[in-house]
mmCIF file of C-alpha atoms in Angstrom:
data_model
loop_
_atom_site.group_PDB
_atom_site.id
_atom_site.type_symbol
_atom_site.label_atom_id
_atom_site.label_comp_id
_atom_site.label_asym_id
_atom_site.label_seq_id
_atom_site.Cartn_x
_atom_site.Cartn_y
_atom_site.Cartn_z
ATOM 1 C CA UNK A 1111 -8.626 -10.968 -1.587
ATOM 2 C CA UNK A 1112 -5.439 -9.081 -1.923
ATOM 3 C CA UNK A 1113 -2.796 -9.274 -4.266
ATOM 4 C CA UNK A 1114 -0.506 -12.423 -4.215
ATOM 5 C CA UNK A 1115 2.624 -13.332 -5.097
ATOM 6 C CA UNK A 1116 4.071 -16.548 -3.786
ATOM 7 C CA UNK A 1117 1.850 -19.912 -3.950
ATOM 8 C CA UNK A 1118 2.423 -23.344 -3.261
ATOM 9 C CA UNK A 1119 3.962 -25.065 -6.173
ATOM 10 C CA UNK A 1120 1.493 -26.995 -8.077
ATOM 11 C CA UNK A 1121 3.081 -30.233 -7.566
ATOM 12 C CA UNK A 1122 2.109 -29.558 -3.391
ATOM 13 C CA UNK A 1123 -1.364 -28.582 -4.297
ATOM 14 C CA UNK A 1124 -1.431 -31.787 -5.998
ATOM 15 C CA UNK A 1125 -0.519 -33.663 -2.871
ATOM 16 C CA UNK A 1126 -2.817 -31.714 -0.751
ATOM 17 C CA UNK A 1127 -5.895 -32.508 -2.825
ATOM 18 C CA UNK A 1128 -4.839 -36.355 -2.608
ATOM 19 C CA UNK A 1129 -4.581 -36.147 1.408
ATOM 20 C CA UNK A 1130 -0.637 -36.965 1.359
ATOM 21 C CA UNK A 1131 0.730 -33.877 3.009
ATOM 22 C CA UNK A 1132 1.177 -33.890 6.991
ATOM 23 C CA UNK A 1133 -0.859 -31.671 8.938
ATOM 24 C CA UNK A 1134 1.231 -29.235 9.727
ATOM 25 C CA UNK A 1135 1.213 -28.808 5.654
ATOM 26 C CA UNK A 1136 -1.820 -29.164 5.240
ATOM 27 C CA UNK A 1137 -2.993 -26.497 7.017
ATOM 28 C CA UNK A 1138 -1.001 -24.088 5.419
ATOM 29 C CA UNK A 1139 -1.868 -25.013 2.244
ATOM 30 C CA UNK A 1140 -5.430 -24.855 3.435
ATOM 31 C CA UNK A 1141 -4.998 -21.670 5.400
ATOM 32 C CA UNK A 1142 -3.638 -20.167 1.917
ATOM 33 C CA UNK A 1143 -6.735 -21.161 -0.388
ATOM 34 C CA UNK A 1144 -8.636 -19.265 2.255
ATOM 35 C CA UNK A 1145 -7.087 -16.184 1.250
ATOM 36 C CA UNK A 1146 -6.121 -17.105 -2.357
ATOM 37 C CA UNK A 1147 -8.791 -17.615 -5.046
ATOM 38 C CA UNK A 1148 -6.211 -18.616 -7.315
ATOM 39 C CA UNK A 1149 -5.409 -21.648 -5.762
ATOM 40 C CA UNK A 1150 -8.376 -22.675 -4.328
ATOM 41 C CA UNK A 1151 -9.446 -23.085 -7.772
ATOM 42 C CA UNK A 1152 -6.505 -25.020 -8.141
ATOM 43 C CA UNK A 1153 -7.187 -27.670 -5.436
ATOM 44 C CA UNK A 1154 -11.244 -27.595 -6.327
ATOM 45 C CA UNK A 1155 -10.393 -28.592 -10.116
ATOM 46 C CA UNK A 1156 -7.361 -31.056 -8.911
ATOM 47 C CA UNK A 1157 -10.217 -32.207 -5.853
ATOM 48 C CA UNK A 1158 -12.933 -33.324 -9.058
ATOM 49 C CA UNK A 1159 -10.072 -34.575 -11.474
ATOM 50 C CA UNK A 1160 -8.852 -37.425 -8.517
ATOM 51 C CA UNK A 1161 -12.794 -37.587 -7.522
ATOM 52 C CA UNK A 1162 -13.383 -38.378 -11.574
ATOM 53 C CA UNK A 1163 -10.297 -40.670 -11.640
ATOM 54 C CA UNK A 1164 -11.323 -42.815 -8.793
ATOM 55 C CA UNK A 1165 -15.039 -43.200 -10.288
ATOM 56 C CA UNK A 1166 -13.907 -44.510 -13.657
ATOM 57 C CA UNK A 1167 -11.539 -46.710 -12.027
ATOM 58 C CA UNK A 1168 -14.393 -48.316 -9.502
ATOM 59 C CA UNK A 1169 -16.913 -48.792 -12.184
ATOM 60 C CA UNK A 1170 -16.655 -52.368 -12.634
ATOM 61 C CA UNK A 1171 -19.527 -53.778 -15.488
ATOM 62 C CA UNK A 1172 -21.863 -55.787 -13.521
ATOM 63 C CA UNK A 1173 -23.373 -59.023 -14.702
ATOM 64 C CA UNK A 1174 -26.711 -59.265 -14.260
ATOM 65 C CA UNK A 1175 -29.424 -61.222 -15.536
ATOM 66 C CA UNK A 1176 -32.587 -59.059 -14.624
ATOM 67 C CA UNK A 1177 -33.805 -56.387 -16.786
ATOM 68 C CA UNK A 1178 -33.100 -53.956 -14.264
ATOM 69 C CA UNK A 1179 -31.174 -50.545 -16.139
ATOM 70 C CA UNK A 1180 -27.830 -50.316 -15.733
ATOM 71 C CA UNK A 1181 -26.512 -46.849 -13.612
ATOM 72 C CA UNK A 1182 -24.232 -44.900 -15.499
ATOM 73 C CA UNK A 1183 -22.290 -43.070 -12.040
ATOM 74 C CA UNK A 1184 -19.405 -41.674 -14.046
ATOM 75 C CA UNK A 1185 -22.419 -39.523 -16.240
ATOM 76 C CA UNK A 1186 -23.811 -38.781 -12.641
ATOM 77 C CA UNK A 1187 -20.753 -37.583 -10.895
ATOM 78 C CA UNK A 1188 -20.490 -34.893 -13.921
ATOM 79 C CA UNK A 1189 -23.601 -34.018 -13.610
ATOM 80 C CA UNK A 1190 -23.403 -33.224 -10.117
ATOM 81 C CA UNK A 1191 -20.117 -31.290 -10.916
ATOM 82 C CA UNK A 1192 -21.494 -29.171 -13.202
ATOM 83 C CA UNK A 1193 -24.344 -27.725 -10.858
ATOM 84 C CA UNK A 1194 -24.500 -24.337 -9.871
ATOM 85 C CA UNK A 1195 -25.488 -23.458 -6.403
ATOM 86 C CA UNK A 1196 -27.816 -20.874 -6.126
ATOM 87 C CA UNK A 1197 -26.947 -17.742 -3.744
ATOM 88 C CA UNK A 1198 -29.864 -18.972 -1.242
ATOM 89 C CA UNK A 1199 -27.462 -22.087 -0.373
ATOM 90 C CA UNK A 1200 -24.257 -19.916 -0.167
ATOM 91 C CA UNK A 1201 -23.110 -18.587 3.513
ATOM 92 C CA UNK A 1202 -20.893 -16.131 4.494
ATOM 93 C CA UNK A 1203 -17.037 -17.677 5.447
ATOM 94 C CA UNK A 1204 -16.930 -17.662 8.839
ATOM 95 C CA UNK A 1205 -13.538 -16.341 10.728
ATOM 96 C CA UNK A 1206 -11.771 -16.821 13.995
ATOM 97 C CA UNK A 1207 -9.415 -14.428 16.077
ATOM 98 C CA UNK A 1208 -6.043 -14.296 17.633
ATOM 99 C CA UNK A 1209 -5.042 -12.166 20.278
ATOM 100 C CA UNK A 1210 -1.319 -10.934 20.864
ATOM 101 C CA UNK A 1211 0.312 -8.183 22.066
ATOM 102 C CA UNK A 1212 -2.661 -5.868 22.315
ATOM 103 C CA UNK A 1213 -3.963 -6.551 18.944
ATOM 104 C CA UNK A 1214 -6.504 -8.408 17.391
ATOM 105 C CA UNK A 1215 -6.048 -10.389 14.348
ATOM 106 C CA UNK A 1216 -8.479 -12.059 12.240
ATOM 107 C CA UNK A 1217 -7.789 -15.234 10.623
ATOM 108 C CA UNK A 1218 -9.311 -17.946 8.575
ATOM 109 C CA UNK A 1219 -11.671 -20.092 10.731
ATOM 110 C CA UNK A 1220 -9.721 -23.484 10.349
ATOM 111 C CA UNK A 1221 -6.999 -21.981 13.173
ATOM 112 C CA UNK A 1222 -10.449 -22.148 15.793
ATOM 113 C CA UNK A 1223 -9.167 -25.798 16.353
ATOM 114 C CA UNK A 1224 -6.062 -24.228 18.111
ATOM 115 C CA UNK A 1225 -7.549 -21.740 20.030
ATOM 116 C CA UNK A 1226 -5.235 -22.987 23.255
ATOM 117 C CA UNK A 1227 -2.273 -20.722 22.625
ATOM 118 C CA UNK A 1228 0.835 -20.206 24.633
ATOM 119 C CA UNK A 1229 2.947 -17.121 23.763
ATOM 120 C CA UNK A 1230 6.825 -17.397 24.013
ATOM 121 C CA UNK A 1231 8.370 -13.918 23.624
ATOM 122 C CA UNK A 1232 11.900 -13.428 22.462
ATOM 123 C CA UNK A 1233 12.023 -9.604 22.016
ATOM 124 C CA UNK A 1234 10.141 -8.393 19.406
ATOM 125 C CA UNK A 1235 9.279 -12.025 18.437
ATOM 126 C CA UNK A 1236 6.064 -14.186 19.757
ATOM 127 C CA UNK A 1237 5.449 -17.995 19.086
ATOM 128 C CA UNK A 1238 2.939 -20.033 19.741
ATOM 129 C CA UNK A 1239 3.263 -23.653 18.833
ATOM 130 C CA UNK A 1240 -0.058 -25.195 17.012
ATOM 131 C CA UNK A 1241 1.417 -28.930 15.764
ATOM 132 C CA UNK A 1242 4.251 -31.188 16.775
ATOM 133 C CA UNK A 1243 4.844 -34.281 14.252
ATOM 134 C CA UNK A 1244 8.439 -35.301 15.648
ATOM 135 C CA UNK A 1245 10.949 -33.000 13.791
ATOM 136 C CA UNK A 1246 8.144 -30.573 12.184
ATOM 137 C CA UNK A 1247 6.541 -27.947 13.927
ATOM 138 C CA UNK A 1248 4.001 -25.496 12.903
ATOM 139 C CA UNK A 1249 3.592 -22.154 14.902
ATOM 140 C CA UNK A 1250 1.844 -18.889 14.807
ATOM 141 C CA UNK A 1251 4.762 -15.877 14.551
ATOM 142 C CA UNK A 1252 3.974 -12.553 15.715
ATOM 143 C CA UNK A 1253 6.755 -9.871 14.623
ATOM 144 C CA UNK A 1254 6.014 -6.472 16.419
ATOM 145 C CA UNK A 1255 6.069 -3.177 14.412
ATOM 146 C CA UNK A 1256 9.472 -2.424 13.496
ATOM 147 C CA UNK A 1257 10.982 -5.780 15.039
ATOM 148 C CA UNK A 1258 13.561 -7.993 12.826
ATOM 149 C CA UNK A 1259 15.075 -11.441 12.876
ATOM 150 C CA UNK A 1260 18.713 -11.881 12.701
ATOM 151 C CA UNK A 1261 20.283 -12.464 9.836
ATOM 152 C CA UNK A 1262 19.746 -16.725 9.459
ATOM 153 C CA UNK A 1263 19.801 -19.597 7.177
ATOM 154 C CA UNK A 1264 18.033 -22.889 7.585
ATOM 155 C CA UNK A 1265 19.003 -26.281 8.488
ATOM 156 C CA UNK A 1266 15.839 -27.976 7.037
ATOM 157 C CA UNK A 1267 12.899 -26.259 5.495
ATOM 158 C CA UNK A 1268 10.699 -23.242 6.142
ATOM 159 C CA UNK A 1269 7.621 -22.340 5.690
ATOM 160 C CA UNK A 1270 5.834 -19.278 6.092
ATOM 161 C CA UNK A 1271 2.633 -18.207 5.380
ATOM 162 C CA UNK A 1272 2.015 -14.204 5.987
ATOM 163 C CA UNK A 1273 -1.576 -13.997 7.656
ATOM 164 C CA UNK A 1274 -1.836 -10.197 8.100
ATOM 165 C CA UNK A 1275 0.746 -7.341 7.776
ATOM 166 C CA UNK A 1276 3.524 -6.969 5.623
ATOM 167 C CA UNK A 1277 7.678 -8.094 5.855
ATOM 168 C CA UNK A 1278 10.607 -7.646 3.650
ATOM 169 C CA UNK A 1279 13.711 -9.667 3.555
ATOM 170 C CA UNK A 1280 17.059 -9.196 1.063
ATOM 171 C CA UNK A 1281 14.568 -10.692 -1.883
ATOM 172 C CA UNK A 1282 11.279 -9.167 -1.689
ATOM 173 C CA UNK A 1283 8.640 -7.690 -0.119
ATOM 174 C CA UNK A 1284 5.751 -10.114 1.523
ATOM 175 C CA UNK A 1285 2.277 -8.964 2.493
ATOM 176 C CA UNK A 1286 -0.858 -11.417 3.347
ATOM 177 C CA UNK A 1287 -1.489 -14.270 2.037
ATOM 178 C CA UNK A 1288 1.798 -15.288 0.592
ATOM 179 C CA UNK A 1289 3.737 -18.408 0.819
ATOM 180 C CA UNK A 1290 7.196 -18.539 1.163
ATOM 181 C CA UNK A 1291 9.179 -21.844 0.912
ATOM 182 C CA UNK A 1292 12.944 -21.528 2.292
ATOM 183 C CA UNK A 1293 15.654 -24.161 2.623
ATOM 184 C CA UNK A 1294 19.384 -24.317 3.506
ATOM 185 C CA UNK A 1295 20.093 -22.666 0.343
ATOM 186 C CA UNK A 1296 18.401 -19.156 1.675
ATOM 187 C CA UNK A 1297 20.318 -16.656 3.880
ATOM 188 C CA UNK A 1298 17.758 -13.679 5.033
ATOM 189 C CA UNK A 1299 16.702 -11.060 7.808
ATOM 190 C CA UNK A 1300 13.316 -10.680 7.787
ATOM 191 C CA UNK A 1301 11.766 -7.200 8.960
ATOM 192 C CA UNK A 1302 8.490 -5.582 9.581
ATOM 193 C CA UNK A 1303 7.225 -1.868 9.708
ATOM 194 C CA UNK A 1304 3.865 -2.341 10.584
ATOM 195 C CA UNK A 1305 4.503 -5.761 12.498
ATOM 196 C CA UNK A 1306 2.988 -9.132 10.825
ATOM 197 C CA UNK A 1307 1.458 -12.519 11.663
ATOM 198 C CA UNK A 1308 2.271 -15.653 10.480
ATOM 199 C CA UNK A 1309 1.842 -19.384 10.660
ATOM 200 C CA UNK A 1310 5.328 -21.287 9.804
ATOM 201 C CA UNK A 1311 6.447 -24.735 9.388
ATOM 202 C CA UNK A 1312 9.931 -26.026 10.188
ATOM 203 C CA UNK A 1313 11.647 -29.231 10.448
ATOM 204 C CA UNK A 1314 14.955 -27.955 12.088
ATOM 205 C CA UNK A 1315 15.863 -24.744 13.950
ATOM 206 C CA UNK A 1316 17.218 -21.604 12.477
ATOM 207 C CA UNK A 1317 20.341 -20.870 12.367
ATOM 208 C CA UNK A 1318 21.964 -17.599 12.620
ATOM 209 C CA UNK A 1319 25.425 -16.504 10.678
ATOM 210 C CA UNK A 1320 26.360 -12.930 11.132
ATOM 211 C CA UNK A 1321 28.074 -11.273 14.081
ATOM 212 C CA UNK A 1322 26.050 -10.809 17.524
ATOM 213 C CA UNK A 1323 22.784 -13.002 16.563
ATOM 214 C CA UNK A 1324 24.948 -16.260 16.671
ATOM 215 C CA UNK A 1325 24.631 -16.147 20.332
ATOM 216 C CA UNK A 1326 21.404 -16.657 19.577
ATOM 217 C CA UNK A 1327 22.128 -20.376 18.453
ATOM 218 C CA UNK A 1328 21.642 -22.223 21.392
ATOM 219 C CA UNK A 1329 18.341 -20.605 22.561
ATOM 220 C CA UNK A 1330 17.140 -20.937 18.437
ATOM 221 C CA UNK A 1331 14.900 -23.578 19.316
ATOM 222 C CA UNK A 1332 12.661 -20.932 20.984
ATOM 223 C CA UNK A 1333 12.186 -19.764 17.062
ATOM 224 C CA UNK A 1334 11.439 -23.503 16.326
#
């Protein structure tokens, strides 16, 4: 796995692991812990703390007058935990592919489910919508080589996941697997020299603020 910077807070993790986060959410949160070992070890230990939580809290002493042994399931659920699987029971992650522009990308399986895509093209700049849950959208976002996004803040939030290639904005420099969180408070114009795929979430269009791009406004929704 390759070096990451930017994770999902722990507080989201949380959520995920307890099933609260919409799909859209979830699946980049998912789609992350396939390419982040830190976090996946994050949501697995989070995944058998709730799992723990919920046994204690559904073992109810039963009254019972036959001399029958009484099952200790909090003991068993540990013990279950703490077994090792042995390589012979351990298969190989399987993957899926996307196909834009030329180029093949591989991605983690769990994007098979949306294997209907329709590209829009605005330049330099693909999108392919995956989820719709009234105001948030997911997409894939394909940025050719050397293509760039106006200079744009948010009206809402956005979320992007980077699932191959590289991009830099005014702040850093993002390359696979990391997962950047924007909101109204963040101005940027993100760029790519080798080009870059990614899934995003959003919850409002973008809007851009600088010169030529804010003709772009009316037509943003084609971003969203």
């Amino acid at each position: 796995m390759t070096n990451i910077t930017y994770h999902p807070s722990d507080e989201l993790l949380r959520s995920h692991a307890n099933g609260e986060l919409p799909e859209s959410l979830s699946v980049a949160v998912s789609l992350h812990c396939e390419l982040c070992s830190e976090c996946k070890n994050k949501v697995e230990a989070i995944s058998q703390e709730l799992a723990k939580m919920t046994w204690q809290s559904n073992s109810q002493p039963m009254c019972t007058e036959s001399n029958e042994p009484t099952v200790d399931y909090t003991t068993m659920l540990e013990s279950i935990m703490q077994l090792d699987a042995g390589d012979s029971y351990l298969m190989s992650t399987p993957t899926h592919h996307v196909f834009i522009a030329d180029k093949t990308f591989e991605v983690p399986y769990l994007l098979h489910r949306y294997d209907d895509l329709k590209w829009n093209q605005l330049g330099a700049v693909s999108r392919a919508r995956l989820i719709e849950e009234q105001d948030t959208r997911s997409n894939l976002l394909h940025i050719a080589a050397g293509g760039e996004i106006p200079n744009h803040t948010h009206k809402g939030f956005e979320l992007t996941l980077l699932l191959d290639g590289s991009f830099q904005d005014e702040s850093a420099h993002y390359q696979k697997g990391d997962f950047i969180w924007l909101d109204a408070s963040h101005e940027h114009s993100p760029k790519t020299t080798e080009g870059c795929l990614c899934y995003t979430v959003q919850n409002a269009p973008l809007h851009f603020t600088k010169g030529l791009s804010k003709l772009f406004n009316p037509i943003g929704g084609l971003l969203y």
